[in-house]
mmCIF file with all atom_site columns, C-alpha atoms in Angstrom:
data_model
loop_
_atom_site.group_PDB
_atom_site.id
_atom_site.type_symbol
_atom_site.label_atom_id
_atom_site.label_alt_id
_atom_site.label_comp_id
_atom_site.label_asym_id
_atom_site.label_entity_id
_atom_site.label_seq_id
_atom_site.pdbx_PDB_ins_code
_atom_site.Cartn_x
_atom_site.Cartn_y
_atom_site.Cartn_z
_atom_site.occupancy
_atom_site.B_iso_or_equiv
_atom_site.pdbx_formal_charge
_atom_site.auth_seq_id
_atom_site.auth_comp_id
_atom_site.auth_asym_id
_atom_site.auth_atom_id
_atom_site.pdbx_PDB_model_num
ATOM 1   C CA . MET A 1 1   ? 119.242 97.362  16.149 1.00 56.00 ? 22  MET A CA 1
ATOM 2   C CA . GLY A 1 2   ? 119.828 100.649 14.376 1.00 68.00 ? 23  GLY A CA 1
ATOM 3   C CA . GLU A 1 3   ? 116.886 99.956  12.066 1.00 91.00 ? 24  GLU A CA 1
ATOM 4   C CA . ILE A 1 4   ? 114.532 99.920  15.075 1.00 92.00 ? 25  ILE A CA 1
ATOM 5   C CA . LEU A 1 5   ? 115.771 103.336 16.162 1.00 93.00 ? 26  LEU A CA 1
ATOM 6   C CA . ASP A 1 6   ? 115.306 104.670 12.633 1.00 94.00 ? 27  ASP A CA 1
ATOM 7   C CA . LEU A 1 7   ? 111.673 103.531 12.749 1.00 95.00 ? 28  LEU A CA 1
ATOM 8   C CA . VAL A 1 8   ? 111.243 105.003 16.236 1.00 96.00 ? 29  VAL A CA 1
ATOM 9   C CA . GLU A 1 9   ? 112.602 108.376 15.157 1.00 96.00 ? 30  GLU A CA 1
ATOM 10  C CA . ALA A 1 10  ? 110.329 108.348 12.110 1.00 96.00 ? 31  ALA A CA 1
ATOM 11  C CA . ARG A 1 11  ? 107.316 107.660 14.361 1.00 96.00 ? 32  ARG A CA 1
ATOM 12  C CA . LEU A 1 12  ? 108.305 110.515 16.684 1.00 96.00 ? 33  LEU A CA 1
ATOM 13  C CA . ARG A 1 13  ? 108.668 112.908 13.744 1.00 95.00 ? 34  ARG A CA 1
ATOM 14  C CA . THR A 1 14  ? 105.266 111.872 12.378 1.00 94.00 ? 35  THR A CA 1
ATOM 15  C CA . ALA A 1 15  ? 103.586 112.488 15.737 1.00 93.00 ? 36  ALA A CA 1
ATOM 16  C CA . LEU A 1 16  ? 105.532 115.508 17.022 1.00 93.00 ? 37  LEU A CA 1
ATOM 17  C CA . GLY A 1 17  ? 107.080 117.190 13.968 1.00 92.00 ? 38  GLY A CA 1
ATOM 18  C CA . GLU A 1 18  ? 110.724 117.961 13.367 1.00 93.00 ? 39  GLU A CA 1
ATOM 19  C CA . PRO A 1 19  ? 112.975 118.083 16.428 1.00 94.00 ? 40  PRO A CA 1
ATOM 20  C CA . ASP A 1 20  ? 114.629 121.445 16.948 1.00 91.00 ? 41  ASP A CA 1
ATOM 21  C CA . ALA A 1 21  ? 117.417 120.081 19.160 1.00 90.00 ? 42  ALA A CA 1
ATOM 22  C CA . ARG A 1 22  ? 118.940 116.779 20.214 1.00 90.00 ? 43  ARG A CA 1
ATOM 23  C CA . ALA A 1 23  ? 121.558 115.649 22.697 1.00 90.00 ? 44  ALA A CA 1
ATOM 24  C CA . ALA A 1 24  ? 123.431 112.366 22.992 1.00 89.00 ? 45  ALA A CA 1
ATOM 25  C CA . VAL A 1 25  ? 124.627 110.710 26.183 1.00 85.00 ? 46  VAL A CA 1
ATOM 26  C CA . THR A 1 26  ? 126.646 107.519 26.589 1.00 83.00 ? 47  THR A CA 1
ATOM 27  C CA . PHE A 1 27  ? 127.026 105.821 29.948 1.00 79.00 ? 48  PHE A CA 1
ATOM 28  C CA . LEU A 1 28  ? 129.809 103.360 30.724 1.00 74.00 ? 49  LEU A CA 1
ATOM 29  C CA . GLY A 1 29  ? 128.751 99.893  29.613 1.00 72.00 ? 50  GLY A CA 1
ATOM 30  C CA . THR A 1 30  ? 125.549 101.015 27.852 1.00 72.00 ? 51  THR A CA 1
ATOM 31  C CA . ASP A 1 31  ? 124.379 101.970 24.398 1.00 79.00 ? 52  ASP A CA 1
ATOM 32  C CA . ARG A 1 32  ? 124.158 105.571 23.260 1.00 87.00 ? 53  ARG A CA 1
ATOM 33  C CA . PHE A 1 33  ? 120.985 107.415 24.211 1.00 92.00 ? 54  PHE A CA 1
ATOM 34  C CA . GLU A 1 34  ? 119.629 110.524 22.552 1.00 94.00 ? 55  GLU A CA 1
ATOM 35  C CA . VAL A 1 35  ? 116.980 112.964 23.720 1.00 96.00 ? 56  VAL A CA 1
ATOM 36  C CA . LEU A 1 36  ? 115.104 114.910 21.057 1.00 96.00 ? 57  LEU A CA 1
ATOM 37  C CA . ARG A 1 37  ? 113.324 118.193 21.735 1.00 95.00 ? 58  ARG A CA 1
ATOM 38  C CA . PHE A 1 38  ? 110.133 119.118 19.876 1.00 94.00 ? 59  PHE A CA 1
ATOM 39  C CA . LEU A 1 39  ? 108.590 122.574 20.251 1.00 89.00 ? 60  LEU A CA 1
ATOM 40  C CA . ASP A 1 40  ? 104.838 122.598 19.672 1.00 78.00 ? 61  ASP A CA 1
ATOM 41  C CA . SER A 1 41  ? 103.875 126.208 19.075 1.00 59.00 ? 62  SER A CA 1
ATOM 42  C CA . GLN A 1 42  ? 100.719 125.473 17.085 1.00 57.00 ? 63  GLN A CA 1
ATOM 43  C CA . GLY A 1 43  ? 97.790  127.398 18.434 1.00 47.00 ? 64  GLY A CA 1
ATOM 44  C CA . GLY A 1 44  ? 100.064 129.192 20.872 1.00 52.00 ? 65  GLY A CA 1
ATOM 45  C CA . SER A 1 45  ? 100.211 126.174 23.185 1.00 60.00 ? 66  SER A CA 1
ATOM 46  C CA . GLY A 1 46  ? 103.930 126.672 23.780 1.00 88.00 ? 67  GLY A CA 1
ATOM 47  C CA . VAL A 1 47  ? 104.519 123.068 24.850 1.00 93.00 ? 68  VAL A CA 1
ATOM 48  C CA . VAL A 1 48  ? 107.982 121.565 24.576 1.00 94.00 ? 69  VAL A CA 1
ATOM 49  C CA . ARG A 1 49  ? 108.299 117.809 24.390 1.00 95.00 ? 70  ARG A CA 1
ATOM 50  C CA . TYR A 1 50  ? 111.373 115.731 25.115 1.00 96.00 ? 71  TYR A CA 1
ATOM 51  C CA . ALA A 1 51  ? 111.579 112.171 23.768 1.00 97.00 ? 72  ALA A CA 1
ATOM 52  C CA . THR A 1 52  ? 114.257 109.563 24.314 1.00 97.00 ? 73  THR A CA 1
ATOM 53  C CA . LEU A 1 53  ? 115.760 107.626 21.431 1.00 96.00 ? 74  LEU A CA 1
ATOM 54  C CA . GLY A 1 54  ? 117.766 104.496 22.192 1.00 94.00 ? 75  GLY A CA 1
ATOM 55  C CA . MET A 1 55  ? 115.920 102.827 25.047 1.00 94.00 ? 76  MET A CA 1
ATOM 56  C CA . SER A 1 56  ? 113.959 100.642 22.615 1.00 94.00 ? 77  SER A CA 1
ATOM 57  C CA . ALA A 1 57  ? 117.066 99.259  20.912 1.00 91.00 ? 78  ALA A CA 1
ATOM 58  C CA . GLN A 1 58  ? 117.024 96.405  23.420 1.00 90.00 ? 79  GLN A CA 1
ATOM 59  C CA . PRO A 1 59  ? 114.062 94.716  25.102 1.00 92.00 ? 80  PRO A CA 1
ATOM 60  C CA . MET A 1 60  ? 113.614 95.214  28.829 1.00 90.00 ? 81  MET A CA 1
ATOM 61  C CA . THR A 1 61  ? 114.014 91.982  30.767 1.00 82.00 ? 82  THR A CA 1
ATOM 62  C CA . ASP A 1 62  ? 112.811 90.879  34.168 1.00 71.00 ? 83  ASP A CA 1
ATOM 63  C CA . PRO A 1 63  ? 115.749 91.302  36.575 1.00 63.00 ? 84  PRO A CA 1
ATOM 64  C CA . SER A 1 64  ? 114.902 87.916  38.109 1.00 64.00 ? 85  SER A CA 1
ATOM 65  C CA . ALA A 1 65  ? 115.333 86.120  34.770 1.00 63.00 ? 86  ALA A CA 1
ATOM 66  C CA . LEU A 1 66  ? 118.406 83.900  34.606 1.00 60.00 ? 87  LEU A CA 1
ATOM 67  C CA . LEU A 1 67  ? 119.036 84.628  30.941 1.00 63.00 ? 88  LEU A CA 1
ATOM 68  C CA . ALA A 1 68  ? 118.063 87.746  29.039 1.00 62.00 ? 89  ALA A CA 1
ATOM 69  C CA . ASP A 1 69  ? 116.291 87.113  25.735 1.00 65.00 ? 90  ASP A CA 1
ATOM 70  C CA . PRO A 1 70  ? 117.888 89.363  23.074 1.00 67.00 ? 91  PRO A CA 1
ATOM 71  C CA . LEU A 1 71  ? 114.606 89.623  21.133 1.00 75.00 ? 92  LEU A CA 1
ATOM 72  C CA . LYS A 1 72  ? 111.592 89.162  23.398 1.00 81.00 ? 93  LYS A CA 1
ATOM 73  C CA . GLY A 1 73  ? 110.517 91.649  26.007 1.00 85.00 ? 94  GLY A CA 1
ATOM 74  C CA . PRO A 1 74  ? 108.829 95.039  26.199 1.00 93.00 ? 95  PRO A CA 1
ATOM 75  C CA . ARG A 1 75  ? 110.380 98.001  24.392 1.00 95.00 ? 96  ARG A CA 1
ATOM 76  C CA . ALA A 1 76  ? 109.742 101.628 25.170 1.00 96.00 ? 97  ALA A CA 1
ATOM 77  C CA . GLU A 1 77  ? 110.803 105.239 24.793 1.00 97.00 ? 98  GLU A CA 1
ATOM 78  C CA . LEU A 1 78  ? 109.976 108.072 27.201 1.00 97.00 ? 99  LEU A CA 1
ATOM 79  C CA . VAL A 1 79  ? 108.177 111.346 26.448 1.00 97.00 ? 100 VAL A CA 1
ATOM 80  C CA . LEU A 1 80  ? 108.009 114.387 28.743 1.00 97.00 ? 101 LEU A CA 1
ATOM 81  C CA . SER A 1 81  ? 105.756 117.377 27.940 1.00 96.00 ? 102 SER A CA 1
ATOM 82  C CA . MET A 1 82  ? 106.265 120.752 29.654 1.00 95.00 ? 103 MET A CA 1
ATOM 83  C CA . ARG A 1 83  ? 105.048 124.304 29.107 1.00 93.00 ? 104 ARG A CA 1
ATOM 84  C CA . ALA A 1 84  ? 107.844 126.203 27.386 1.00 90.00 ? 105 ALA A CA 1
ATOM 85  C CA . GLY A 1 85  ? 109.534 129.315 28.716 1.00 87.00 ? 106 GLY A CA 1
ATOM 86  C CA . LEU A 1 86  ? 108.561 129.001 32.394 1.00 89.00 ? 107 LEU A CA 1
ATOM 87  C CA . ALA A 1 87  ? 111.682 127.155 33.608 1.00 90.00 ? 108 ALA A CA 1
ATOM 88  C CA . ASP A 1 88  ? 115.010 125.893 32.296 1.00 91.00 ? 109 ASP A CA 1
ATOM 89  C CA . THR A 1 89  ? 113.528 122.552 31.314 1.00 91.00 ? 110 THR A CA 1
ATOM 90  C CA . ASP A 1 90  ? 116.158 121.959 28.613 1.00 91.00 ? 111 ASP A CA 1
ATOM 91  C CA . GLN A 1 91  ? 118.406 120.830 31.467 1.00 92.00 ? 112 GLN A CA 1
ATOM 92  C CA . VAL A 1 92  ? 116.216 117.701 31.632 1.00 93.00 ? 113 VAL A CA 1
ATOM 93  C CA . LEU A 1 93  ? 118.052 116.151 28.669 1.00 92.00 ? 114 LEU A CA 1
ATOM 94  C CA . ARG A 1 94  ? 120.673 114.281 30.705 1.00 90.00 ? 115 ARG A CA 1
ATOM 95  C CA . PRO A 1 95  ? 118.230 113.176 33.447 1.00 93.00 ? 116 PRO A CA 1
ATOM 96  C CA . MET A 1 96  ? 115.948 111.766 30.742 1.00 94.00 ? 117 MET A CA 1
ATOM 97  C CA . ALA A 1 97  ? 118.858 109.836 29.274 1.00 92.00 ? 118 ALA A CA 1
ATOM 98  C CA . VAL A 1 98  ? 119.576 108.474 32.775 1.00 91.00 ? 119 VAL A CA 1
ATOM 99  C CA . LEU A 1 99  ? 115.972 107.269 33.039 1.00 93.00 ? 120 LEU A CA 1
ATOM 100 C CA . ALA A 1 100 ? 116.140 105.722 29.566 1.00 93.00 ? 121 ALA A CA 1
ATOM 101 C CA . ALA A 1 101 ? 119.315 103.857 30.555 1.00 90.00 ? 122 ALA A CA 1
ATOM 102 C CA . SER A 1 102 ? 117.798 102.437 33.751 1.00 90.00 ? 123 SER A CA 1
ATOM 103 C CA . PRO A 1 103 ? 116.686 99.130  32.141 1.00 90.00 ? 124 PRO A CA 1
ATOM 104 C CA . GLN A 1 104 ? 120.266 98.456  31.014 1.00 85.00 ? 125 GLN A CA 1
ATOM 105 C CA . VAL A 1 105 ? 122.005 99.872  34.087 1.00 83.00 ? 126 VAL A CA 1
ATOM 106 C CA . GLU A 1 106 ? 119.653 98.737  36.859 1.00 84.00 ? 127 GLU A CA 1
ATOM 107 C CA . GLY A 1 107 ? 117.758 95.914  35.179 1.00 84.00 ? 128 GLY A CA 1
ATOM 108 C CA . VAL A 1 108 ? 114.357 97.496  35.742 1.00 86.00 ? 129 VAL A CA 1
ATOM 109 C CA . VAL A 1 109 ? 111.316 97.098  33.514 1.00 91.00 ? 130 VAL A CA 1
ATOM 110 C CA . VAL A 1 110 ? 109.749 100.516 32.966 1.00 94.00 ? 131 VAL A CA 1
ATOM 111 C CA . ALA A 1 111 ? 105.976 100.131 32.758 1.00 94.00 ? 132 ALA A CA 1
ATOM 112 C CA . PRO A 1 112 ? 102.852 102.265 33.257 1.00 96.00 ? 133 PRO A CA 1
ATOM 113 C CA . GLY A 1 113 ? 102.215 102.936 36.932 1.00 95.00 ? 134 GLY A CA 1
ATOM 114 C CA . SER A 1 114 ? 105.849 102.614 37.964 1.00 94.00 ? 135 SER A CA 1
ATOM 115 C CA . SER A 1 115 ? 107.914 105.399 39.510 1.00 95.00 ? 136 SER A CA 1
ATOM 116 C CA . LEU A 1 116 ? 111.393 106.452 38.455 1.00 94.00 ? 137 LEU A CA 1
ATOM 117 C CA . ASP A 1 117 ? 113.407 108.455 40.973 1.00 93.00 ? 138 ASP A CA 1
ATOM 118 C CA . LEU A 1 118 ? 116.461 110.467 39.983 1.00 92.00 ? 139 LEU A CA 1
ATOM 119 C CA . GLY A 1 119 ? 117.435 111.502 43.503 1.00 91.00 ? 140 GLY A CA 1
ATOM 120 C CA . GLU A 1 120 ? 117.954 115.049 42.220 1.00 93.00 ? 141 GLU A CA 1
ATOM 121 C CA . PRO A 1 121 ? 115.770 117.667 40.512 1.00 95.00 ? 142 PRO A CA 1
ATOM 122 C CA . LEU A 1 122 ? 114.715 116.950 36.933 1.00 95.00 ? 143 LEU A CA 1
ATOM 123 C CA . TRP A 1 123 ? 116.340 120.305 36.063 1.00 94.00 ? 144 TRP A CA 1
ATOM 124 C CA . PRO A 1 124 ? 117.993 122.948 38.296 1.00 93.00 ? 145 PRO A CA 1
ATOM 125 C CA . GLY A 1 125 ? 115.403 124.322 40.703 1.00 92.00 ? 146 GLY A CA 1
ATOM 126 C CA . ALA A 1 126 ? 112.683 121.879 39.625 1.00 95.00 ? 147 ALA A CA 1
ATOM 127 C CA . PRO A 1 127 ? 110.173 120.886 42.314 1.00 95.00 ? 148 PRO A CA 1
ATOM 128 C CA . PHE A 1 128 ? 110.281 117.313 40.958 1.00 96.00 ? 149 PHE A CA 1
ATOM 129 C CA . SER A 1 129 ? 112.901 114.595 41.399 1.00 95.00 ? 150 SER A CA 1
ATOM 130 C CA . SER A 1 130 ? 110.812 111.629 40.261 1.00 96.00 ? 151 SER A CA 1
ATOM 131 C CA . VAL A 1 131 ? 108.257 110.774 37.612 1.00 97.00 ? 152 VAL A CA 1
ATOM 132 C CA . LEU A 1 132 ? 105.220 108.555 37.303 1.00 97.00 ? 153 LEU A CA 1
ATOM 133 C CA . VAL A 1 133 ? 105.136 106.507 34.101 1.00 97.00 ? 154 VAL A CA 1
ATOM 134 C CA . GLY A 1 134 ? 101.813 107.024 32.326 1.00 95.00 ? 155 GLY A CA 1
ATOM 135 C CA . GLU A 1 135 ? 99.836  104.895 29.899 1.00 94.00 ? 156 GLU A CA 1
ATOM 136 C CA . PRO A 1 136 ? 101.059 104.730 26.278 1.00 93.00 ? 157 PRO A CA 1
ATOM 137 C CA . GLY A 1 137 ? 99.085  105.375 23.127 1.00 83.00 ? 158 GLY A CA 1
ATOM 138 C CA . GLY A 1 138 ? 97.975  108.953 23.646 1.00 85.00 ? 159 GLY A CA 1
ATOM 139 C CA . LEU A 1 139 ? 100.460 111.337 22.111 1.00 88.00 ? 160 LEU A CA 1
ATOM 140 C CA . VAL A 1 140 ? 102.530 108.861 20.064 1.00 94.00 ? 161 VAL A CA 1
ATOM 141 C CA . ALA A 1 141 ? 100.976 105.605 18.846 1.00 94.00 ? 162 ALA A CA 1
ATOM 142 C CA . ASP A 1 142 ? 102.709 102.298 19.508 1.00 95.00 ? 163 ASP A CA 1
ATOM 143 C CA . LEU A 1 143 ? 105.196 101.205 16.844 1.00 94.00 ? 164 LEU A CA 1
ATOM 144 C CA . GLU A 1 144 ? 104.565 97.632  15.727 1.00 94.00 ? 165 GLU A CA 1
ATOM 145 C CA . LEU A 1 145 ? 107.673 95.589  14.919 1.00 92.00 ? 166 LEU A CA 1
ATOM 146 C CA . ASP A 1 146 ? 108.066 92.271  13.108 1.00 91.00 ? 167 ASP A CA 1
ATOM 147 C CA . ALA A 1 147 ? 107.461 89.197  15.281 1.00 86.00 ? 168 ALA A CA 1
ATOM 148 C CA . PRO A 1 148 ? 108.795 88.041  17.664 1.00 89.00 ? 169 PRO A CA 1
ATOM 149 C CA . LEU A 1 149 ? 109.668 91.616  18.640 1.00 90.00 ? 170 LEU A CA 1
ATOM 150 C CA . GLU A 1 150 ? 107.163 93.407  20.863 1.00 92.00 ? 171 GLU A CA 1
ATOM 151 C CA . PRO A 1 151 ? 105.911 96.869  19.859 1.00 94.00 ? 172 PRO A CA 1
ATOM 152 C CA . VAL A 1 152 ? 107.724 100.005 20.961 1.00 96.00 ? 173 VAL A CA 1
ATOM 153 C CA . ARG A 1 153 ? 105.516 101.927 23.394 1.00 97.00 ? 174 ARG A CA 1
ATOM 154 C CA . PHE A 1 154 ? 105.967 105.638 23.985 1.00 97.00 ? 175 PHE A CA 1
ATOM 155 C CA . LEU A 1 155 ? 105.480 106.183 27.704 1.00 97.00 ? 176 LEU A CA 1
ATOM 156 C CA . PRO A 1 156 ? 104.591 109.659 29.013 1.00 97.00 ? 177 PRO A CA 1
ATOM 157 C CA . LEU A 1 157 ? 106.442 110.844 32.109 1.00 97.00 ? 178 LEU A CA 1
ATOM 158 C CA . LEU A 1 158 ? 104.421 112.722 34.721 1.00 97.00 ? 179 LEU A CA 1
ATOM 159 C CA . PRO A 1 159 ? 106.649 114.678 37.141 1.00 97.00 ? 180 PRO A CA 1
ATOM 160 C CA . MET A 1 160 ? 105.919 114.145 40.840 1.00 97.00 ? 181 MET A CA 1
ATOM 161 C CA . THR A 1 161 ? 106.819 116.322 43.814 1.00 96.00 ? 182 THR A CA 1
ATOM 162 C CA . PRO A 1 162 ? 108.422 114.480 46.773 1.00 95.00 ? 183 PRO A CA 1
ATOM 163 C CA . ASN A 1 163 ? 105.080 114.571 48.638 1.00 95.00 ? 184 ASN A CA 1
ATOM 164 C CA . GLU A 1 164 ? 103.245 113.126 45.644 1.00 96.00 ? 185 GLU A CA 1
ATOM 165 C CA . ALA A 1 165 ? 105.871 110.408 45.210 1.00 96.00 ? 186 ALA A CA 1
ATOM 166 C CA . ALA A 1 166 ? 105.571 109.423 48.883 1.00 94.00 ? 187 ALA A CA 1
ATOM 167 C CA . TRP A 1 167 ? 101.766 109.421 48.646 1.00 94.00 ? 188 TRP A CA 1
ATOM 168 C CA . LYS A 1 168 ? 101.913 107.299 45.484 1.00 95.00 ? 189 LYS A CA 1
ATOM 169 C CA . ARG A 1 169 ? 104.101 104.704 47.237 1.00 94.00 ? 190 ARG A CA 1
ATOM 170 C CA . VAL A 1 170 ? 101.395 104.293 49.893 1.00 94.00 ? 191 VAL A CA 1
ATOM 171 C CA . ARG A 1 171 ? 98.184  104.772 47.876 1.00 94.00 ? 192 ARG A CA 1
ATOM 172 C CA . GLY A 1 172 ? 99.213  103.697 44.385 1.00 94.00 ? 193 GLY A CA 1
ATOM 173 C CA . ALA A 1 173 ? 99.461  105.317 40.960 1.00 95.00 ? 194 ALA A CA 1
ATOM 174 C CA . ARG A 1 174 ? 95.736  105.216 40.197 1.00 95.00 ? 195 ARG A CA 1
ATOM 175 C CA . GLU A 1 175 ? 94.771  107.191 43.300 1.00 95.00 ? 196 GLU A CA 1
ATOM 176 C CA . LEU A 1 176 ? 97.407  109.825 42.578 1.00 96.00 ? 197 LEU A CA 1
ATOM 177 C CA . GLU A 1 177 ? 96.226  110.189 38.991 1.00 95.00 ? 198 GLU A CA 1
ATOM 178 C CA . GLU A 1 178 ? 92.616  110.475 40.201 1.00 95.00 ? 199 GLU A CA 1
ATOM 179 C CA . ARG A 1 179 ? 93.671  113.185 42.667 1.00 95.00 ? 200 ARG A CA 1
ATOM 180 C CA . TRP A 1 180 ? 95.426  115.115 39.885 1.00 96.00 ? 201 TRP A CA 1
ATOM 181 C CA . LEU A 1 181 ? 92.340  114.834 37.691 1.00 95.00 ? 202 LEU A CA 1
ATOM 182 C CA . ALA A 1 182 ? 89.908  115.833 40.435 1.00 95.00 ? 203 ALA A CA 1
ATOM 183 C CA . ARG A 1 183 ? 91.962  118.955 41.241 1.00 94.00 ? 204 ARG A CA 1
ATOM 184 C CA . GLY A 1 184 ? 92.518  119.918 37.591 1.00 95.00 ? 205 GLY A CA 1
ATOM 185 C CA . THR A 1 185 ? 96.303  119.688 38.010 1.00 95.00 ? 206 THR A CA 1
ATOM 186 C CA . ASP A 1 186 ? 98.294  120.962 35.022 1.00 95.00 ? 207 ASP A CA 1
ATOM 187 C CA . LEU A 1 187 ? 100.968 118.264 34.835 1.00 96.00 ? 208 LEU A CA 1
ATOM 188 C CA . ARG A 1 188 ? 102.802 120.242 32.128 1.00 95.00 ? 209 ARG A CA 1
ATOM 189 C CA . ASP A 1 189 ? 103.390 123.205 34.444 1.00 95.00 ? 210 ASP A CA 1
ATOM 190 C CA . PRO A 1 190 ? 107.101 123.096 35.405 1.00 95.00 ? 211 PRO A CA 1
ATOM 191 C CA . LEU A 1 191 ? 106.455 125.365 38.397 1.00 95.00 ? 212 LEU A CA 1
ATOM 192 C CA . ARG A 1 192 ? 103.380 123.680 39.848 1.00 95.00 ? 213 ARG A CA 1
ATOM 193 C CA . ALA A 1 193 ? 103.016 122.911 43.524 1.00 94.00 ? 214 ALA A CA 1
ATOM 194 C CA . SER A 1 194 ? 102.083 119.539 44.943 1.00 94.00 ? 215 SER A CA 1
ATOM 195 C CA . VAL A 1 195 ? 98.424  118.618 44.628 1.00 92.00 ? 216 VAL A CA 1
ATOM 196 C CA . PRO A 1 196 ? 96.612  118.707 48.036 1.00 90.00 ? 217 PRO A CA 1
ATOM 197 C CA . LEU A 1 197 ? 96.872  115.202 49.472 1.00 84.00 ? 218 LEU A CA 1
ATOM 198 C CA . ASP A 1 198 ? 94.805  115.484 52.679 1.00 76.00 ? 219 ASP A CA 1
#
């Protein structure tokens, strides 16, 4: 499925520019996963984006399915956007590869509204150990593939503090996103505190 990954990388480059760094991680019994870093300094925004490459090589399958279909099933890559220079966010490369490997390792289907928990900070000293998976189609458009393959969707990751993750488990993703929006939360701030949840 190397041709799929070539198309995915081309789509990422079209949307985000040329990557200025990349790292590769291989886990026992899985494919190779890469994480590409894109620095967006246009207009002084100073946003760094990290995108996985390799998750979409295989479709995600329902863990309850008796037999995995090698062609059909959702495909995705993950994208994390953070303000550059405020924290050592480059240490997120391996954790992002771990998240990208979760469909192969744990048999989970990563979809908008779901939570992914690392059990450790996203980078050393980060106030986040889990992420909320956002809706695709904003930053990087879906990549259509030839039938019967489903499109590759580029899913944004929204870091959650432990309090936000616990609140999301009880109240749901939509209510957490509405709370972030109502409070004007900067989800790209690597140092942000938890949104008030009272």
